[in-house]
CSV table of C-alpha atoms in Angstrom, one decimal:
chain,number,residue,atom,x,y,z
B,181,UNK,CA,222.5,182.5,-51.8
B,182,UNK,CA,225.6,184.3,-50.8
B,183,UNK,CA,224.3,187.5,-51.5
B,184,UNK,CA,220.8,186.9,-50.5
B,185,UNK,CA,222.7,185.6,-46.5
B,186,UNK,CA,224.1,188.8,-46.5
B,187,UNK,CA,220.9,190.8,-47.4
B,188,UNK,CA,219.4,189.0,-44.5
B,189,UNK,CA,221.7,190.6,-41.9
B,190,UNK,CA,221.2,193.8,-40.1
B,191,UNK,CA,223.2,196.7,-41.2
B,192,UNK,CA,226.6,196.9,-39.4
B,193,UNK,CA,230.3,195.9,-40.0
B,194,UNK,CA,229.5,192.2,-40.1
B,195,UNK,CA,227.1,192.7,-43.1
B,196,UNK,CA,229.5,195.3,-44.8
B,197,UNK,CA,232.8,192.5,-44.4
B,198,UNK,CA,230.6,190.0,-46.0
B,199,UNK,CA,229.2,192.3,-49.0
B,200,UNK,CA,232.9,193.2,-49.6
B,201,UNK,CA,233.8,189.6,-49.6
B,202,UNK,CA,231.5,188.6,-52.1
B,203,UNK,CA,232.2,191.3,-54.4
B,204,UNK,CA,235.9,190.4,-54.5
B,205,UNK,CA,237.7,187.9,-57.0
B,206,UNK,CA,237.4,184.4,-55.6
B,207,UNK,CA,234.3,185.3,-53.4
B,208,UNK,CA,233.9,182.4,-51.7
B,209,UNK,CA,237.1,181.9,-50.1
B,210,UNK,CA,236.9,185.7,-49.0
B,211,UNK,CA,233.1,184.6,-47.8
B,212,UNK,CA,234.4,181.9,-45.7
B,213,UNK,CA,237.3,183.9,-44.4
B,214,UNK,CA,235.1,186.9,-43.4
B,215,UNK,CA,232.6,184.3,-42.1
B,216,UNK,CA,234.6,182.7,-39.7
B,217,UNK,CA,236.0,185.8,-38.0
B,218,UNK,CA,232.3,186.4,-36.6
B,219,UNK,CA,231.5,183.9,-33.7
B,220,UNK,CA,228.4,182.1,-34.0
B,221,UNK,CA,227.6,183.2,-37.7
B,222,UNK,CA,228.9,180.3,-39.2
B,223,UNK,CA,226.0,178.2,-38.1
B,224,UNK,CA,223.3,180.8,-39.1
B,225,UNK,CA,225.1,180.7,-42.6
B,226,UNK,CA,224.9,176.8,-42.8
B,227,UNK,CA,221.3,176.7,-41.9
B,228,UNK,CA,220.6,179.6,-44.3
B,229,UNK,CA,222.4,178.0,-47.2
B,230,UNK,CA,221.0,174.7,-46.5
B,231,UNK,CA,217.4,176.2,-46.5
B,232,UNK,CA,218.0,177.8,-49.7
B,233,UNK,CA,219.0,174.6,-51.2
B,234,UNK,CA,215.9,173.0,-49.8
B,235,UNK,CA,213.7,175.4,-51.7
B,236,UNK,CA,215.6,174.9,-55.0
B,237,UNK,CA,215.4,171.2,-54.5
B,238,UNK,CA,211.8,171.3,-53.8
B,239,UNK,CA,211.5,173.6,-56.9
B,240,UNK,CA,213.4,171.3,-59.1
B,241,UNK,CA,211.4,168.1,-58.2
B,242,UNK,CA,208.2,170.2,-58.5
B,243,UNK,CA,209.0,171.6,-61.9
B,244,UNK,CA,209.7,167.3,-62.9
B,245,UNK,CA,206.2,166.5,-61.3
B,246,UNK,CA,208.5,164.1,-58.9
B,247,UNK,CA,207.0,163.7,-55.4
B,248,UNK,CA,209.6,163.0,-52.4
B,249,UNK,CA,210.1,164.1,-49.1
B,250,UNK,CA,213.3,166.8,-48.4
B,251,UNK,CA,214.6,166.0,-45.2
B,252,UNK,CA,216.8,168.9,-43.8
B,253,UNK,CA,220.7,168.1,-42.4
B,254,UNK,CA,220.3,170.2,-39.7
B,255,UNK,CA,217.2,170.8,-37.6
B,256,UNK,CA,216.0,174.6,-37.9
B,257,UNK,CA,216.5,176.9,-34.6
B,258,UNK,CA,213.3,177.3,-33.1
B,259,UNK,CA,211.4,180.5,-34.2
B,260,UNK,CA,210.9,183.3,-31.7
C-alpha cells in the first residue's frame, strides 16, 4: 500500500523521499518520519490507505460470498 501511494504521487522531492523511506530497513518508521515532514500529505496518505483497505476487505468478502456493507471511517475528499 505504501509503494502504491508513493507511485501515485507526482515526480519530485516528496515522491523521492518516500520511495527512499520504503526501501530502507524499518520502512514503516522511515515512511512515517518522512510523511510527517510534508504538510497535508498525511491526510492524503490516510485516505489512500483507508481506500486500499476497503478494497482488500471487499475482495475478501466477495471471495467468501459474504454480503456486507463496508462503511469508510473518513469521507473521501470531493473529486474535481
